[in-house]
Amino acid sequence: MNNNPSKEEIINQAFQFHSQGNIAEAAKYYQIFLDRGFSDARINNNLGEILRAKGNLKEAELLTRQAIKMVPNFATAHSNLGLILKGQGNLKEAELSTRKAIQLNPNFANANYNLGNILRDLGKLQEAEILYRKAIEIKPDYSDAYLNLGNILKDLGKLQEAGISYRKAIEIKPDFVMAHYNLGNILRDLGNQQEARLCSEKIMSIRSWSILGSFSFNREMKSD
């Protein structure tokens, strides 16, 4: 890129880095864009999302609110603001913001899932169950939603249904350690000790392969 890139060049470069998973470079170009005095709600929202993931919640909130001010019907920004507010412990405002995202885009799977998490923290388990099921309806391979649905069903005393939900999470994501762990606990509660032990063995197998893969990679790197 030249020494005096245009607004479009900066945006394109930032989005390219972000899509490639190069978050540090994406953040750098988002900041360059803002420092140049340019304005774009997508930039504010994306940089806010990066800052939230890094734990810089105050800066993330400021940028995300600016994005919403620029584009009031920006569903993704409302959803991200909900995540930021939840991270700050402000569950009531987080609920309102996430509900706004769903109002703007009812088929927003992540927003339905996030609202389910907020409602669970507020003790509204039955409403949370509905939201997780909605997220799964929109995105049938949503393994995290199946996991949290299982957790809600367990809390509601629906152990058989919880087990089914955990099994579905594992079907989608076979190496999902938390799903195996929670399924094992459900099976123990149901008196199925043998299958519960299989869950524990599976967890050990996953972790062993993970450690072995890391060791092999490091060894190869050292031999260069």
mmCIF file of C-alpha atoms in Angstrom:
data_model
loop_
_atom_site.group_PDB
_atom_site.id
_atom_site.type_symbol
_atom_site.label_atom_id
_atom_site.label_comp_id
_atom_site.label_asym_id
_atom_site.label_seq_id
_atom_site.Cartn_x
_atom_site.Cartn_y
_atom_site.Cartn_z
ATOM 1 C CA MET A 1 0.000 0.000 0.000
ATOM 2 C CA ASN A 2 1.249 3.503 -0.831
ATOM 3 C CA ASN A 3 2.198 6.098 1.786
ATOM 4 C CA ASN A 4 -1.064 8.000 1.366
ATOM 5 C CA PRO A 5 -3.758 5.353 0.890
ATOM 6 C CA SER A 6 -7.314 6.314 0.052
ATOM 7 C CA LYS A 7 -10.291 5.610 2.298
ATOM 8 C CA GLU A 8 -11.272 2.656 0.111
ATOM 9 C CA GLU A 9 -7.758 1.213 0.106
ATOM 10 C CA ILE A 10 -7.559 1.298 3.906
ATOM 11 C CA ILE A 11 -10.986 -0.335 4.273
ATOM 12 C CA ASN A 12 -10.205 -3.052 1.753
ATOM 13 C CA GLN A 13 -6.858 -3.825 3.374
ATOM 14 C CA ALA A 14 -8.413 -3.931 6.859
ATOM 15 C CA PHE A 15 -11.234 -6.221 5.762
ATOM 16 C CA GLN A 16 -8.783 -8.482 3.934
ATOM 17 C CA PHE A 17 -6.621 -8.890 7.034
ATOM 18 C CA HIS A 18 -9.709 -9.504 9.185
ATOM 19 C CA SER A 19 -11.076 -12.159 6.818
ATOM 20 C CA GLN A 20 -7.675 -13.884 6.841
ATOM 21 C CA GLY A 21 -7.674 -13.995 10.649
ATOM 22 C CA ASN A 22 -4.812 -11.503 10.935
ATOM 23 C CA ILE A 23 -6.506 -9.576 13.733
ATOM 24 C CA ALA A 24 -3.500 -7.483 14.747
ATOM 25 C CA GLU A 25 -3.028 -6.067 11.243
ATOM 26 C CA ALA A 26 -6.778 -5.586 10.815
ATOM 27 C CA ALA A 27 -6.913 -3.577 14.052
ATOM 28 C CA LYS A 28 -3.938 -1.521 12.882
ATOM 29 C CA TYR A 29 -5.688 -0.537 9.657
ATOM 30 C CA TYR A 30 -9.014 0.101 11.402
ATOM 31 C CA GLN A 31 -7.182 2.525 13.687
ATOM 32 C CA ILE A 32 -5.417 4.184 10.744
ATOM 33 C CA PHE A 33 -8.834 4.672 9.146
ATOM 34 C CA LEU A 34 -10.201 6.391 12.245
ATOM 35 C CA ASP A 35 -7.046 8.436 12.809
ATOM 36 C CA ARG A 36 -7.381 9.777 9.272
ATOM 37 C CA GLY A 37 -10.788 11.175 10.253
ATOM 38 C CA PHE A 38 -12.786 8.801 8.059
ATOM 39 C CA SER A 39 -16.180 7.529 9.152
ATOM 40 C CA ASP A 40 -17.744 4.102 8.605
ATOM 41 C CA ALA A 41 -19.976 2.198 11.040
ATOM 42 C CA ARG A 42 -18.483 -1.135 9.982
ATOM 43 C CA ILE A 43 -15.013 -0.005 11.028
ATOM 44 C CA ASN A 44 -16.204 1.116 14.458
ATOM 45 C CA ASN A 45 -18.095 -2.116 14.972
ATOM 46 C CA ASN A 46 -15.246 -4.374 13.849
ATOM 47 C CA LEU A 47 -12.612 -2.592 15.916
ATOM 48 C CA GLY A 48 -14.998 -2.623 18.861
ATOM 49 C CA GLU A 49 -15.384 -6.377 18.449
ATOM 50 C CA ILE A 50 -11.602 -6.840 18.466
ATOM 51 C CA LEU A 51 -11.200 -4.673 21.562
ATOM 52 C CA ARG A 52 -13.978 -6.577 23.356
ATOM 53 C CA ALA A 53 -12.182 -9.858 22.690
ATOM 54 C CA LYS A 54 -9.024 -8.324 24.176
ATOM 55 C CA GLY A 55 -10.918 -7.189 27.272
ATOM 56 C CA ASN A 56 -10.878 -3.455 26.476
ATOM 57 C CA LEU A 57 -14.580 -3.129 27.194
ATOM 58 C CA LYS A 58 -14.829 0.645 27.713
ATOM 59 C CA GLU A 59 -13.174 1.455 24.390
ATOM 60 C CA ALA A 60 -15.176 -1.288 22.698
ATOM 61 C CA GLU A 61 -18.429 0.132 24.078
ATOM 62 C CA LEU A 62 -17.600 3.645 22.883
ATOM 63 C CA LEU A 63 -16.798 2.501 19.343
ATOM 64 C CA THR A 64 -19.836 0.240 19.113
ATOM 65 C CA ARG A 65 -22.201 2.941 20.339
ATOM 66 C CA GLN A 66 -20.727 5.261 17.707
ATOM 67 C CA ALA A 67 -21.430 2.624 15.051
ATOM 68 C CA ILE A 68 -25.059 2.410 16.195
ATOM 69 C CA LYS A 69 -25.343 6.193 16.183
ATOM 70 C CA MET A 70 -24.157 6.224 12.570
ATOM 71 C CA VAL A 71 -26.418 3.321 11.521
ATOM 72 C CA PRO A 72 -29.269 2.848 14.039
ATOM 73 C CA ASN A 73 -30.518 -0.367 12.378
ATOM 74 C CA PHE A 74 -27.090 -2.065 12.496
ATOM 75 C CA ALA A 75 -28.157 -5.402 13.997
ATOM 76 C CA THR A 76 -24.618 -6.765 14.406
ATOM 77 C CA ALA A 77 -23.532 -3.678 16.334
ATOM 78 C CA HIS A 78 -26.515 -3.973 18.687
ATOM 79 C CA SER A 79 -25.617 -7.634 19.261
ATOM 80 C CA ASN A 80 -21.953 -6.792 19.893
ATOM 81 C CA LEU A 81 -22.970 -4.044 22.309
ATOM 82 C CA GLY A 82 -24.982 -6.664 24.166
ATOM 83 C CA LEU A 83 -21.858 -8.811 24.516
ATOM 84 C CA ILE A 84 -19.859 -5.849 25.792
ATOM 85 C CA LEU A 85 -22.515 -4.913 28.347
ATOM 86 C CA LYS A 86 -22.756 -8.538 29.496
ATOM 87 C CA GLY A 87 -18.999 -8.558 29.940
ATOM 88 C CA GLN A 88 -19.361 -5.480 32.146
ATOM 89 C CA GLY A 89 -22.004 -7.236 34.233
ATOM 90 C CA ASN A 90 -24.782 -4.983 32.967
ATOM 91 C CA LEU A 91 -27.216 -7.778 32.137
ATOM 92 C CA LYS A 92 -30.401 -5.728 31.886
ATOM 93 C CA GLU A 93 -28.963 -3.351 29.291
ATOM 94 C CA ALA A 94 -27.292 -6.279 27.549
ATOM 95 C CA GLU A 95 -30.695 -7.943 27.258
ATOM 96 C CA LEU A 96 -32.266 -4.810 25.755
ATOM 97 C CA SER A 97 -29.458 -4.367 23.237
ATOM 98 C CA THR A 98 -29.542 -7.995 22.134
ATOM 99 C CA ARG A 99 -33.329 -7.965 21.838
ATOM 100 C CA LYS A 100 -32.932 -4.936 19.549
ATOM 101 C CA ALA A 101 -30.555 -6.919 17.343
ATOM 102 C CA ILE A 102 -33.121 -9.726 17.076
ATOM 103 C CA GLN A 103 -35.900 -7.239 16.374
ATOM 104 C CA LEU A 104 -33.861 -5.903 13.465
ATOM 105 C CA ASN A 105 -32.876 -9.388 12.264
ATOM 106 C CA PRO A 106 -35.039 -12.211 13.690
ATOM 107 C CA ASN A 107 -32.893 -14.851 11.949
ATOM 108 C CA PHE A 108 -29.686 -13.695 13.633
ATOM 109 C CA ALA A 109 -28.527 -17.002 15.149
ATOM 110 C CA ASN A 110 -25.711 -15.549 17.259
ATOM 111 C CA ALA A 111 -27.954 -12.872 18.746
ATOM 112 C CA ASN A 112 -30.544 -15.488 19.741
ATOM 113 C CA TYR A 113 -27.777 -17.571 21.309
ATOM 114 C CA ASN A 114 -26.296 -14.553 23.107
ATOM 115 C CA LEU A 115 -29.704 -13.557 24.462
ATOM 116 C CA GLY A 116 -30.131 -17.113 25.716
ATOM 117 C CA ASN A 117 -26.862 -16.732 27.649
ATOM 118 C CA ILE A 118 -27.983 -13.427 29.141
ATOM 119 C CA LEU A 119 -31.371 -14.804 30.177
ATOM 120 C CA ARG A 120 -29.690 -17.846 31.716
ATOM 121 C CA ASP A 121 -27.536 -15.529 33.837
ATOM 122 C CA LEU A 122 -30.699 -13.650 34.842
ATOM 123 C CA GLY A 123 -32.274 -16.923 35.973
ATOM 124 C CA LYS A 124 -34.856 -16.965 33.163
ATOM 125 C CA LEU A 125 -34.191 -20.567 32.205
ATOM 126 C CA GLN A 126 -37.351 -21.312 30.240
ATOM 127 C CA GLU A 127 -36.939 -18.197 28.103
ATOM 128 C CA ALA A 128 -33.277 -19.094 27.593
ATOM 129 C CA GLU A 129 -34.321 -22.554 26.394
ATOM 130 C CA ILE A 130 -36.582 -20.980 23.767
ATOM 131 C CA LEU A 131 -33.748 -18.754 22.528
ATOM 132 C CA TYR A 132 -31.262 -21.620 22.249
ATOM 133 C CA ARG A 133 -33.810 -23.658 20.308
ATOM 134 C CA LYS A 134 -34.387 -20.686 18.013
ATOM 135 C CA ALA A 135 -30.645 -20.341 17.403
ATOM 136 C CA ILE A 136 -30.489 -24.041 16.507
ATOM 137 C CA GLU A 137 -33.490 -23.726 14.225
ATOM 138 C CA ILE A 138 -31.692 -20.952 12.339
ATOM 139 C CA LYS A 139 -28.279 -22.670 12.424
ATOM 140 C CA PRO A 140 -28.708 -26.460 12.768
ATOM 141 C CA ASP A 141 -24.965 -27.117 13.221
ATOM 142 C CA TYR A 142 -24.640 -24.704 16.159
ATOM 143 C CA SER A 143 -22.751 -26.965 18.567
ATOM 144 C CA ASP A 144 -22.381 -24.320 21.295
ATOM 145 C CA ALA A 145 -26.140 -23.753 21.281
ATOM 146 C CA TYR A 146 -26.737 -27.481 21.734
ATOM 147 C CA LEU A 147 -24.262 -27.488 24.632
ATOM 148 C CA ASN A 148 -25.942 -24.601 26.418
ATOM 149 C CA LEU A 149 -29.385 -25.983 25.675
ATOM 150 C CA GLY A 150 -28.250 -29.170 27.389
ATOM 151 C CA ASN A 151 -27.105 -27.131 30.386
ATOM 152 C CA ILE A 152 -30.490 -25.411 30.645
ATOM 153 C CA LEU A 153 -32.373 -28.694 30.317
ATOM 154 C CA LYS A 154 -30.207 -30.184 33.070
ATOM 155 C CA ASP A 155 -30.983 -27.222 35.332
ATOM 156 C CA LEU A 156 -34.678 -27.728 34.573
ATOM 157 C CA GLY A 157 -34.400 -31.381 35.609
ATOM 158 C CA LYS A 158 -34.874 -32.716 32.065
ATOM 159 C CA LEU A 159 -31.906 -35.082 32.160
ATOM 160 C CA GLN A 160 -32.859 -37.313 29.234
ATOM 161 C CA GLU A 161 -33.393 -34.288 26.966
ATOM 162 C CA ALA A 162 -30.147 -32.746 28.202
ATOM 163 C CA GLY A 163 -28.299 -35.923 27.236
ATOM 164 C CA ILE A 164 -29.798 -35.811 23.756
ATOM 165 C CA SER A 165 -28.669 -32.197 23.350
ATOM 166 C CA TYR A 166 -25.111 -32.990 24.451
ATOM 167 C CA ARG A 167 -25.009 -35.952 22.058
ATOM 168 C CA LYS A 168 -26.078 -33.658 19.235
ATOM 169 C CA ALA A 169 -23.289 -31.201 20.108
ATOM 170 C CA ILE A 170 -20.816 -34.107 19.948
ATOM 171 C CA GLU A 171 -22.270 -35.336 16.645
ATOM 172 C CA ILE A 172 -21.583 -31.900 15.173
ATOM 173 C CA LYS A 173 -18.222 -31.459 16.891
ATOM 174 C CA PRO A 174 -16.770 -34.863 17.868
ATOM 175 C CA ASP A 175 -13.855 -33.396 19.857
ATOM 176 C CA PHE A 176 -16.067 -31.065 21.934
ATOM 177 C CA VAL A 177 -14.542 -31.781 25.352
ATOM 178 C CA MET A 178 -17.129 -29.856 27.379
ATOM 179 C CA ALA A 179 -19.997 -31.701 25.694
ATOM 180 C CA HIS A 180 -18.373 -35.071 26.483
ATOM 181 C CA TYR A 181 -17.773 -33.947 30.071
ATOM 182 C CA ASN A 182 -21.356 -32.755 30.598
ATOM 183 C CA LEU A 183 -22.773 -35.859 28.944
ATOM 184 C CA GLY A 184 -20.695 -37.990 31.297
ATOM 185 C CA ASN A 185 -22.155 -36.163 34.295
ATOM 186 C CA ILE A 186 -25.695 -36.661 32.980
ATOM 187 C CA LEU A 187 -25.074 -40.361 32.442
ATOM 188 C CA ARG A 188 -23.782 -40.722 35.997
ATOM 189 C CA ASP A 189 -26.882 -38.964 37.303
ATOM 190 C CA LEU A 190 -28.969 -41.419 35.283
ATOM 191 C CA GLY A 191 -27.039 -44.386 36.700
ATOM 192 C CA ASN A 192 -25.269 -45.290 33.452
ATOM 193 C CA GLN A 193 -21.757 -45.601 34.896
ATOM 194 C CA GLN A 194 -20.330 -47.636 32.035
ATOM 195 C CA GLU A 195 -21.140 -45.119 29.326
ATOM 196 C CA ALA A 196 -20.084 -42.288 31.636
ATOM 197 C CA ARG A 197 -16.638 -43.906 31.849
ATOM 198 C CA LEU A 198 -16.509 -43.998 28.051
ATOM 199 C CA CYS A 199 -17.048 -40.232 28.045
ATOM 200 C CA SER A 200 -14.112 -39.806 30.431
ATOM 201 C CA GLU A 201 -11.940 -42.024 28.251
ATOM 202 C CA LYS A 202 -12.910 -40.004 25.188
ATOM 203 C CA ILE A 203 -11.918 -36.772 26.916
ATOM 204 C CA MET A 204 -8.525 -38.263 27.815
ATOM 205 C CA SER A 205 -8.072 -39.408 24.227
ATOM 206 C CA ILE A 206 -8.864 -35.952 22.842
ATOM 207 C CA ARG A 207 -6.491 -34.265 25.261
ATOM 208 C CA SER A 208 -3.740 -36.811 24.589
ATOM 209 C CA TRP A 209 -3.963 -36.274 20.857
ATOM 210 C CA SER A 210 -3.936 -32.530 21.393
ATOM 211 C CA ILE A 211 -0.759 -32.729 23.491
ATOM 212 C CA LEU A 212 0.873 -35.160 21.056
ATOM 213 C CA GLY A 213 0.043 -32.941 18.089
ATOM 214 C CA SER A 214 1.545 -29.943 19.841
ATOM 215 C CA PHE A 215 4.681 -31.923 20.753
ATOM 216 C CA SER A 216 5.122 -33.197 17.201
ATOM 217 C CA PHE A 217 4.750 -29.697 15.800
ATOM 218 C CA ASN A 218 7.283 -28.241 18.231
ATOM 219 C CA ARG A 219 9.739 -31.044 17.528
ATOM 220 C CA GLU A 220 9.486 -30.442 13.791
ATOM 221 C CA MET A 221 10.043 -26.736 14.306
ATOM 222 C CA LYS A 222 13.179 -27.368 16.386
ATOM 223 C CA SER A 223 14.685 -29.702 13.778
ATOM 224 C CA ASP A 224 14.690 -27.080 11.045
#
